[in-house]
Coordinates of C-alpha atoms and ligand atoms in Angstrom, one line a residue:
M5 CA -125.2 1.2 19.3
T6 CA -125.0 -2.5 18.6
T7 CA -121.8 -3.9 20.4
T8 CA -123.2 -7.5 20.7
A9 CA -124.0 -8.1 17.1
Q10 CA -127.6 -8.5 16.5
T11 CA -127.0 -11.5 14.2
T12 CA -125.9 -13.8 16.7
T13 CA -128.6 -16.8 16.8
R14 CA -131.0 -16.8 19.5
T15 CA -130.2 -19.7 22.3
G16 CA -132.0 -18.5 25.3
L17 CA -130.4 -18.2 28.6
A18 CA -127.8 -20.3 30.6
L19 CA -126.5 -20.4 34.2
R20 CA -123.7 -22.6 34.8
G21 CA -122.9 -23.2 38.6
V22 CA -123.9 -19.9 39.8
T23 CA -123.5 -19.0 43.4
L24 CA -124.1 -15.4 45.0
T25 CA -123.4 -14.3 48.5
Y26 CA -124.6 -11.0 50.2
P27 CA -122.7 -9.6 53.1
D28 CA -124.5 -10.7 56.1
G29 CA -122.6 -9.0 59.3
E30 CA -119.7 -10.9 60.1
S31 CA -119.7 -13.5 57.4
R32 CA -121.7 -13.9 54.0
L33 CA -125.6 -15.1 53.2
T34 CA -125.8 -17.2 50.4
A35 CA -128.7 -16.5 48.3
L36 CA -127.9 -19.1 45.2
D37 CA -126.2 -22.0 45.4
D38 CA -124.4 -23.7 42.4
V39 CA -127.5 -23.1 40.1
T40 CA -127.6 -24.6 37.0
L41 CA -130.3 -23.7 34.4
E42 CA -131.1 -23.6 31.0
V43 CA -134.3 -22.0 29.1
A44 CA -134.6 -22.4 25.3
P45 CA -136.4 -20.0 22.8
G46 CA -140.0 -20.8 23.2
E47 CA -139.7 -22.3 26.4
F48 CA -142.0 -20.8 29.5
T49 CA -140.2 -22.0 32.7
A50 CA -141.5 -21.1 36.4
V51 CA -139.3 -21.1 39.4
A52 CA -141.3 -21.5 42.5
G53 CA -140.4 -21.3 46.1
P54 CA -140.9 -19.5 49.2
S55 CA -140.3 -16.1 50.1
G56 CA -136.5 -15.8 50.8
S57 CA -135.7 -18.8 48.9
G58 CA -133.6 -16.6 46.2
K59 CA -136.2 -16.3 43.1
S60 CA -135.5 -12.6 43.1
S61 CA -131.4 -12.8 42.9
L62 CA -132.0 -15.6 40.5
L63 CA -133.3 -12.9 38.1
A64 CA -131.3 -10.2 38.8
V65 CA -128.3 -12.4 38.1
A66 CA -129.9 -13.7 35.0
A67 CA -130.7 -10.1 33.9
T68 CA -126.8 -9.4 34.5
L69 CA -127.9 -6.6 37.1
Q70 CA -125.9 -8.7 39.7
R71 CA -122.8 -10.3 39.2
P72 CA -122.2 -13.6 40.5
D73 CA -119.3 -14.8 42.9
R74 CA -119.1 -17.8 40.7
G75 CA -120.5 -19.5 37.6
Q76 CA -121.6 -18.0 34.3
V77 CA -124.6 -16.3 32.9
L78 CA -124.9 -16.8 28.9
I79 CA -127.4 -14.8 27.0
D80 CA -127.9 -16.2 23.4
G81 CA -124.4 -17.8 24.2
L82 CA -122.9 -14.8 25.2
D83 CA -121.0 -14.8 28.7
A84 CA -122.3 -11.7 30.6
G85 CA -119.3 -11.7 32.7
A86 CA -116.9 -11.6 30.0
L87 CA -118.2 -8.5 28.8
G88 CA -117.5 -4.5 30.1
D89 CA -120.0 -2.2 31.4
R90 CA -121.1 -0.8 28.3
E91 CA -121.0 -4.1 26.2
R92 CA -123.5 -5.9 29.3
T93 CA -125.6 -2.7 29.0
A94 CA -126.1 -3.1 25.2
L95 CA -126.6 -6.7 25.7
R96 CA -129.3 -6.0 28.4
R97 CA -131.1 -3.3 25.7
E98 CA -130.8 -5.5 22.7
R99 CA -131.7 -9.1 24.4
L100 CA -133.4 -8.6 27.7
G101 CA -137.0 -7.9 28.9
I102 CA -137.3 -7.6 32.4
V103 CA -140.6 -7.0 34.5
F104 CA -139.5 -6.3 37.9
Q105 CA -141.7 -7.1 41.3
Q106 CA -142.0 -3.5 41.9
S107 CA -143.8 -2.0 39.2
N108 CA -141.7 1.2 37.7
L109 CA -144.0 2.9 35.5
L110 CA -143.3 6.6 35.5
A111 CA -146.7 8.5 37.2
S112 CA -146.8 11.1 34.4
L113 CA -146.7 9.2 31.5
T114 CA -149.7 7.4 29.5
A115 CA -149.8 3.8 28.4
V116 CA -147.8 4.3 25.2
E117 CA -145.3 6.8 26.3
Q118 CA -143.8 4.4 28.7
L119 CA -143.1 2.5 25.7
L120 CA -141.9 5.5 23.9
V121 CA -139.9 6.9 26.2
L122 CA -137.6 3.5 25.8
E123 CA -137.2 4.3 22.1
S124 CA -135.6 7.5 23.1
V125 CA -133.3 6.0 25.4
R126 CA -132.4 4.4 22.5
G127 CA -131.7 7.2 20.4
G128 CA -134.4 6.4 18.0
R129 CA -137.5 8.5 17.1
P130 CA -140.4 8.3 19.4
S131 CA -142.6 9.2 16.6
A132 CA -141.4 6.2 14.4
A133 CA -142.1 3.8 17.2
R134 CA -145.6 5.0 18.1
S135 CA -147.5 2.5 15.4
R136 CA -145.3 -0.6 17.1
A137 CA -146.0 0.6 20.8
E138 CA -150.0 0.8 20.0
E139 CA -149.6 -3.2 18.3
L140 CA -147.9 -4.4 21.4
L141 CA -150.3 -2.9 24.0
A142 CA -152.9 -4.1 21.9
S143 CA -151.8 -7.8 22.1
V144 CA -151.4 -7.9 25.4
G145 CA -155.1 -6.7 25.6
L146 CA -155.0 -2.6 26.1
D147 CA -157.5 -1.0 23.6
G148 CA -156.8 2.3 22.2
A149 CA -158.5 4.5 24.9
K150 CA -156.4 2.7 28.0
Q151 CA -153.2 3.2 25.8
R152 CA -153.7 7.0 26.6
R153 CA -154.0 6.4 30.4
R154 CA -151.7 7.3 32.9
P155 CA -150.7 4.4 35.6
H156 CA -153.3 5.7 38.5
Q157 CA -156.3 5.3 35.6
L158 CA -155.4 1.9 35.1
S159 CA -156.2 -1.5 37.2
G160 CA -153.6 -3.0 38.9
G161 CA -153.8 -5.9 35.9
E162 CA -153.8 -3.4 33.1
R163 CA -150.6 -1.9 34.6
Q164 CA -149.2 -5.2 34.6
R165 CA -149.8 -5.7 30.9
V166 CA -148.1 -2.5 30.0
N167 CA -145.2 -3.9 32.1
I168 CA -145.2 -6.6 29.7
A169 CA -145.6 -5.1 26.7
R170 CA -142.9 -2.4 27.9
A171 CA -140.4 -5.7 28.4
L172 CA -141.3 -6.7 25.0
F173 CA -140.5 -3.4 22.9
G174 CA -136.8 -4.2 22.5
R175 CA -137.8 -7.9 20.8
P176 CA -135.9 -9.6 23.7
S177 CA -134.5 -13.1 23.3
V178 CA -134.9 -13.8 27.5
L179 CA -138.2 -12.5 29.1
L180 CA -137.4 -12.4 32.8
V181 CA -140.5 -12.0 35.3
D182 CA -140.5 -11.8 38.6
E183 CA -143.9 -12.2 40.7
P184 CA -146.2 -10.8 38.2
T185 CA -149.4 -12.1 40.2
S186 CA -148.7 -10.8 43.6
A187 CA -150.7 -7.8 43.3
L188 CA -153.8 -9.6 41.5
D189 CA -156.9 -11.6 42.2
H190 CA -156.9 -15.3 41.0
E191 CA -158.6 -14.9 38.1
R192 CA -156.6 -11.7 36.9
G193 CA -153.4 -13.9 37.8
A194 CA -154.4 -16.5 35.9
Q195 CA -154.8 -14.2 32.9
I196 CA -151.7 -12.6 33.2
V197 CA -149.8 -16.0 33.5
G198 CA -151.8 -16.9 30.1
L199 CA -150.7 -14.1 28.3
L200 CA -147.1 -14.8 29.2
A201 CA -147.6 -18.3 27.8
E202 CA -148.9 -16.5 24.6
I203 CA -146.0 -14.5 24.5
T204 CA -143.6 -17.1 24.8
R205 CA -145.0 -19.2 21.8
S206 CA -145.7 -15.7 19.7
H207 CA -142.6 -14.1 20.5
G208 CA -140.2 -16.8 20.9
T209 CA -138.8 -15.7 24.3
A210 CA -137.0 -18.1 26.6
T211 CA -139.1 -17.1 29.5
V212 CA -138.5 -17.4 33.0
M213 CA -141.3 -16.2 35.6
V214 CA -140.6 -16.5 39.5
T215 CA -143.9 -17.0 41.8
H216 CA -144.6 -18.1 45.1
D217 CA -148.3 -18.7 43.9
R218 CA -148.4 -22.6 42.8
D219 CA -152.1 -22.3 41.8
L220 CA -151.3 -20.5 38.8
L221 CA -148.9 -22.9 36.9
G222 CA -151.1 -24.8 34.6
R223 CA -149.6 -23.0 31.9
V224 CA -146.0 -23.1 32.1
D225 CA -144.0 -25.9 30.3
R226 CA -141.7 -26.3 33.3
V227 CA -141.6 -25.9 37.4
L228 CA -138.5 -25.5 38.9
E229 CA -138.4 -25.6 43.0
M230 CA -136.3 -23.2 44.5
H231 CA -135.2 -23.8 48.1
D232 CA -132.4 -21.9 50.1
G233 CA -130.9 -20.6 47.3
R234 CA -130.6 -24.1 45.5
L235 CA -132.7 -25.5 42.1
A236 CA -134.3 -28.5 42.1
Ligands
ADP308 P1 -137.3 -14.2 47.0 O1 -136.9 -13.3 45.7 O2 -137.2 -15.8 47.0 O3 -138.1 -13.7 48.5 P2 -134.3 -13.0 47.5 O4 -133.5 -13.3 46.4 O5 -135.0 -11.7 47.7 O6 -135.7 -14.1 47.6 O7 -133.8 -13.1 48.7 C1 -132.8 -14.3 48.9 C2 -132.2 -13.9 50.4 O8 -131.1 -13.6 49.8 C3 -133.0 -13.4 51.7 O9 -132.5 -14.2 53.0 C4 -132.8 -12.0 51.3 O10 -132.5 -11.8 52.7 C5 -131.2 -12.0 50.8 N1 -131.2 -10.6 50.3 C6 -131.8 -10.7 48.9 N2 -131.4 -9.2 48.4 C7 -130.4 -8.9 49.5 C8 -129.5 -7.7 49.3 N3 -129.3 -6.8 48.5 N4 -128.5 -7.8 50.7 C9 -128.4 -8.8 51.6 N5 -129.3 -9.8 51.5 C10 -130.1 -9.7 50.3
MG309 MG1 -138.5 -11.5 45.3

Protein backbone atom coordinates (compact mmCIF):
# COMPACT_ATOMS: atom_id res chain seq x y z
CA MET A 1 0.00 0.00 0.00
CA THR A 2 2.15 2.84 -1.30
CA THR A 3 -0.01 5.91 -1.71
CA THR A 4 2.72 8.51 -1.41
CA ALA A 5 5.00 7.31 -4.21
CA GLN A 6 8.20 5.95 -2.70
CA THR A 7 10.04 7.46 -5.66
CA THR A 8 9.63 11.03 -4.34
CA THR A 9 13.02 12.62 -3.67
CA ARG A 10 14.13 12.65 -0.07
CA THR A 11 14.28 16.27 0.99
CA GLY A 12 13.80 15.83 4.74
CA LEU A 13 11.55 17.83 7.02
CA ALA A 14 10.16 21.36 6.78
CA LEU A 15 7.83 23.18 9.15
CA ARG A 16 6.54 26.53 7.96
CA GLY A 17 4.83 29.01 10.26
CA VAL A 18 3.45 26.28 12.51
CA THR A 19 1.20 27.35 15.36
CA LEU A 20 -0.45 24.85 17.71
CA THR A 21 -2.84 25.62 20.54
CA TYR A 22 -4.53 23.41 23.13
CA PRO A 23 -7.81 24.15 24.94
CA ASP A 24 -7.08 25.78 28.31
CA GLY A 25 -10.24 26.51 30.28
CA GLU A 26 -12.03 29.40 28.59
CA SER A 27 -9.07 30.26 26.34
CA ARG A 28 -6.28 28.45 24.47
CA LEU A 29 -2.70 27.71 25.41
CA THR A 30 -0.19 28.36 22.63
CA ALA A 31 2.21 25.39 22.59
CA LEU A 32 3.90 26.29 19.27
CA ASP A 33 4.09 29.89 18.10
CA ASP A 34 4.91 30.43 14.42
CA VAL A 35 7.63 27.78 14.23
CA THR A 36 9.67 27.47 11.04
CA LEU A 37 12.31 24.77 10.71
CA GLU A 38 14.09 22.85 7.96
CA VAL A 39 16.15 19.73 8.48
CA ALA A 40 17.99 18.28 5.50
CA PRO A 41 18.77 14.60 4.88
CA GLY A 42 21.87 13.62 6.85
CA GLU A 43 21.51 16.54 9.26
CA PHE A 44 21.29 15.99 13.03
CA THR A 45 19.42 18.87 14.68
CA ALA A 46 18.79 19.16 18.41
CA VAL A 47 15.98 21.21 19.92
CA ALA A 48 16.80 22.18 23.49
CA GLY A 49 14.52 23.90 25.93
CA PRO A 50 13.01 23.69 29.39
CA SER A 51 10.14 21.43 30.33
CA GLY A 52 6.86 22.79 28.99
CA SER A 53 8.50 24.85 26.22
CA GLY A 54 6.77 22.87 23.45
CA LYS A 55 9.39 20.31 22.40
CA SER A 56 7.10 17.25 22.43
CA SER A 57 4.39 19.28 20.71
CA LEU A 58 6.88 20.13 17.97
CA LEU A 59 7.63 16.44 17.42
CA ALA A 60 3.93 15.50 17.48
CA VAL A 61 3.25 18.01 14.72
CA ALA A 62 6.33 16.96 12.72
CA ALA A 63 5.20 13.34 13.12
CA THR A 64 1.82 14.31 11.63
CA LEU A 65 0.14 12.97 14.76
CA GLN A 66 -1.10 16.42 15.76
CA ARG A 67 -2.57 18.81 13.22
CA PRO A 68 -1.41 22.43 13.69
CA ASP A 69 -3.87 25.35 13.87
CA ARG A 70 -1.83 27.12 11.21
CA GLY A 71 1.19 26.42 9.05
CA GLN A 72 2.56 23.57 6.99
CA VAL A 73 4.39 20.32 7.67
CA LEU A 74 6.29 18.92 4.69
CA ILE A 75 7.86 15.47 4.69
CA ASP A 76 10.03 14.95 1.60
CA GLY A 77 8.15 17.91 0.17
CA LEU A 78 4.76 16.27 0.72
CA ASP A 79 2.31 18.57 2.53
CA ALA A 80 0.89 16.45 5.38
CA GLY A 81 -2.07 18.80 5.88
CA ALA A 82 -3.20 18.28 2.29
CA LEU A 83 -3.42 14.49 2.64
CA GLY A 84 -6.39 12.41 3.74
CA ASP A 85 -6.16 10.22 6.82
CA ARG A 86 -5.15 7.08 4.93
CA GLU A 87 -2.52 8.86 2.90
CA ARG A 88 -1.15 10.50 6.00
CA THR A 89 -0.94 7.13 7.75
CA ALA A 90 0.95 5.75 4.75
CA LEU A 91 3.25 8.78 4.76
CA ARG A 92 4.05 8.18 8.42
CA ARG A 93 4.67 4.48 7.87
CA GLU A 94 6.87 4.97 4.82
CA ARG A 95 8.83 8.07 5.72
CA LEU A 96 8.86 8.72 9.45
CA GLY A 97 10.70 7.04 12.30
CA ILE A 98 9.56 8.08 15.75
CA VAL A 99 11.14 7.37 19.13
CA PHE A 100 8.68 8.49 21.78
CA GLN A 101 9.62 9.77 25.22
CA GLN A 102 7.79 6.89 26.87
CA SER A 103 9.16 3.57 25.71
CA ASN A 104 6.29 1.60 24.22
CA LEU A 105 7.92 -1.76 23.69
CA LEU A 106 5.58 -4.71 24.10
CA ALA A 107 6.40 -6.58 27.30
CA SER A 108 5.80 -10.05 25.86
CA LEU A 109 7.98 -9.68 22.75
CA THR A 110 11.72 -10.16 22.34
CA ALA A 111 13.82 -7.36 20.87
CA VAL A 112 13.79 -8.87 17.39
CA GLU A 113 10.04 -9.48 17.57
CA GLN A 114 9.46 -5.77 18.39
CA LEU A 115 10.70 -5.09 14.84
CA LEU A 116 9.07 -8.09 13.14
CA VAL A 117 5.63 -7.10 14.39
CA LEU A 118 5.96 -3.97 12.22
CA GLU A 119 6.39 -6.16 9.16
CA SER A 120 3.10 -7.89 10.01
CA VAL A 121 1.38 -4.49 10.29
CA ARG A 122 2.75 -3.65 6.85
CA GLY A 123 1.32 -6.88 5.48
CA GLY A 124 4.72 -8.42 4.82
CA ARG A 125 6.03 -11.80 5.98
CA PRO A 126 7.93 -11.60 9.26
CA SER A 127 10.21 -14.46 8.19
CA ALA A 128 11.51 -12.42 5.26
CA ALA A 129 12.22 -9.45 7.52
CA ARG A 130 14.08 -11.36 10.23
CA SER A 131 17.58 -10.95 8.84
CA ARG A 132 17.05 -7.22 8.32
CA ALA A 133 15.74 -6.87 11.90
CA GLU A 134 18.77 -8.76 13.23
CA GLU A 135 21.16 -6.57 11.23
CA LEU A 136 19.54 -3.37 12.46
CA LEU A 137 19.68 -4.52 16.08
CA ALA A 138 23.34 -5.49 15.67
CA SER A 139 24.04 -2.07 14.12
CA VAL A 140 22.70 -0.33 17.25
CA GLY A 141 24.88 -2.54 19.45
CA LEU A 142 22.63 -5.44 20.46
CA ASP A 143 24.21 -8.84 19.94
CA GLY A 144 22.36 -12.06 19.10
CA ALA A 145 21.66 -13.11 22.68
CA LYS A 146 20.25 -9.71 23.62
CA GLN A 147 18.08 -9.72 20.51
CA ARG A 148 16.20 -12.66 22.02
CA ARG A 149 15.53 -10.91 25.35
CA ARG A 150 12.29 -9.26 26.40
CA PRO A 151 12.25 -5.61 27.55
CA HIS A 152 12.47 -6.41 31.29
CA GLN A 153 15.67 -8.40 30.61
CA LEU A 154 17.37 -5.37 28.99
CA SER A 155 18.85 -2.22 30.56
CA GLY A 156 17.33 1.22 29.95
CA GLY A 157 20.02 2.02 27.39
CA GLU A 158 19.49 -1.29 25.60
CA ARG A 159 15.73 -0.72 25.48
CA GLN A 160 16.39 2.70 23.95
CA ARG A 161 18.56 0.98 21.30
CA VAL A 162 15.64 -1.32 20.46
CA ASN A 163 13.38 1.74 20.15
CA ILE A 164 15.85 3.34 17.75
CA ALA A 165 16.28 0.18 15.65
CA ARG A 166 12.50 -0.15 15.48
CA ALA A 167 12.16 3.46 14.28
CA LEU A 168 14.65 2.71 11.48
CA PHE A 169 12.94 -0.46 10.32
CA GLY A 170 10.73 1.29 7.74
CA ARG A 171 13.74 3.14 6.18
CA PRO A 172 12.50 6.59 7.25
CA SER A 173 13.56 9.87 5.66
CA VAL A 174 12.85 11.74 8.88
CA LEU A 175 13.81 10.49 12.35
CA LEU A 176 12.14 12.17 15.35
CA VAL A 177 13.47 11.42 18.82
CA ASP A 178 11.99 12.74 22.08
CA GLU A 179 14.29 13.02 25.12
CA PRO A 180 16.18 9.77 24.39
CA THR A 181 18.55 10.18 27.33
CA SER A 182 16.19 11.22 30.12
CA ALA A 183 16.21 7.78 31.79
CA LEU A 184 19.96 7.19 31.32
CA ASP A 185 23.12 8.16 33.19
CA HIS A 186 25.49 10.60 31.49
CA GLU A 187 27.75 8.01 29.88
CA ARG A 188 24.93 5.93 28.44
CA GLY A 189 23.12 9.10 27.37
CA ALA A 190 26.23 10.24 25.49
CA GLN A 191 26.47 6.82 23.80
CA ILE A 192 22.87 7.08 22.59
CA VAL A 193 23.43 10.58 21.18
CA GLY A 194 26.61 9.30 19.47
CA LEU A 195 24.62 6.43 18.01
CA LEU A 196 22.00 8.86 16.66
CA ALA A 197 24.78 10.93 15.06
CA GLU A 198 26.16 7.81 13.31
CA ILE A 199 22.70 6.73 12.17
CA THR A 200 22.01 10.19 10.74
CA ARG A 201 25.17 9.87 8.60
CA SER A 202 24.80 6.24 7.57
CA HIS A 203 21.04 6.23 6.94
CA GLY A 204 20.89 9.82 5.67
CA THR A 205 17.94 10.68 7.89
CA ALA A 206 16.82 14.22 8.67
CA THR A 207 17.05 13.77 12.44
CA VAL A 208 15.45 15.93 15.13
CA MET A 209 16.23 15.13 18.75
CA VAL A 210 14.57 17.13 21.50
CA THR A 211 16.18 17.33 24.90
CA HIS A 212 16.40 19.45 28.03
CA ASP A 213 19.91 18.09 28.68
CA ARG A 214 22.46 20.53 27.27
CA ASP A 215 25.47 18.43 28.30
CA LEU A 216 24.85 15.98 25.46
CA LEU A 217 24.90 18.25 22.45
CA GLY A 218 28.54 17.82 21.36
CA ARG A 219 27.73 15.48 18.48
CA VAL A 220 24.83 17.31 16.87
CA ASP A 221 25.15 19.53 13.79
CA ARG A 222 22.93 22.31 15.09
CA VAL A 223 21.19 23.26 18.34
CA LEU A 224 17.96 25.26 18.27
CA GLU A 225 16.52 26.76 21.43
CA MET A 226 12.84 26.50 22.27
CA HIS A 227 11.18 28.90 24.70
CA ASP A 228 7.44 29.30 25.27
CA GLY A 229 6.66 27.66 21.94
CA ARG A 230 9.06 29.82 19.95
CA LEU A 231 12.14 28.54 18.20
CA ALA A 232 15.28 30.71 18.23
P1 LIG B 1 7.94 19.88 26.49
O1 LIG B 1 7.97 18.64 25.71
O2 LIG B 1 8.95 20.91 26.08
O3 LIG B 1 7.99 19.64 27.97
P2 LIG B 1 5.14 20.02 25.65
O4 LIG B 1 5.11 20.15 24.18
O5 LIG B 1 4.86 18.69 26.24
O6 LIG B 1 6.53 20.62 26.20
O7 LIG B 1 4.10 21.05 26.26
C1 LIG B 1 4.02 22.42 25.86
C2 LIG B 1 2.84 23.09 26.57
O8 LIG B 1 1.64 22.52 26.09
C3 LIG B 1 2.85 22.87 28.08
O9 LIG B 1 2.32 24.03 28.68
C4 LIG B 1 1.91 21.68 28.26
O10 LIG B 1 1.30 21.73 29.53
C5 LIG B 1 0.90 21.91 27.15
N1 LIG B 1 0.33 20.66 26.62
C6 LIG B 1 1.02 19.63 26.09
N2 LIG B 1 0.20 18.66 25.65
C7 LIG B 1 -1.07 19.10 25.94
C8 LIG B 1 -2.37 18.55 25.72
N3 LIG B 1 -2.54 17.36 25.12
N4 LIG B 1 -3.43 19.28 26.12
C9 LIG B 1 -3.27 20.49 26.71
N5 LIG B 1 -2.07 21.07 26.92
C10 LIG B 1 -0.97 20.38 26.55
MG1 LIG C 1 8.33 16.65 26.27
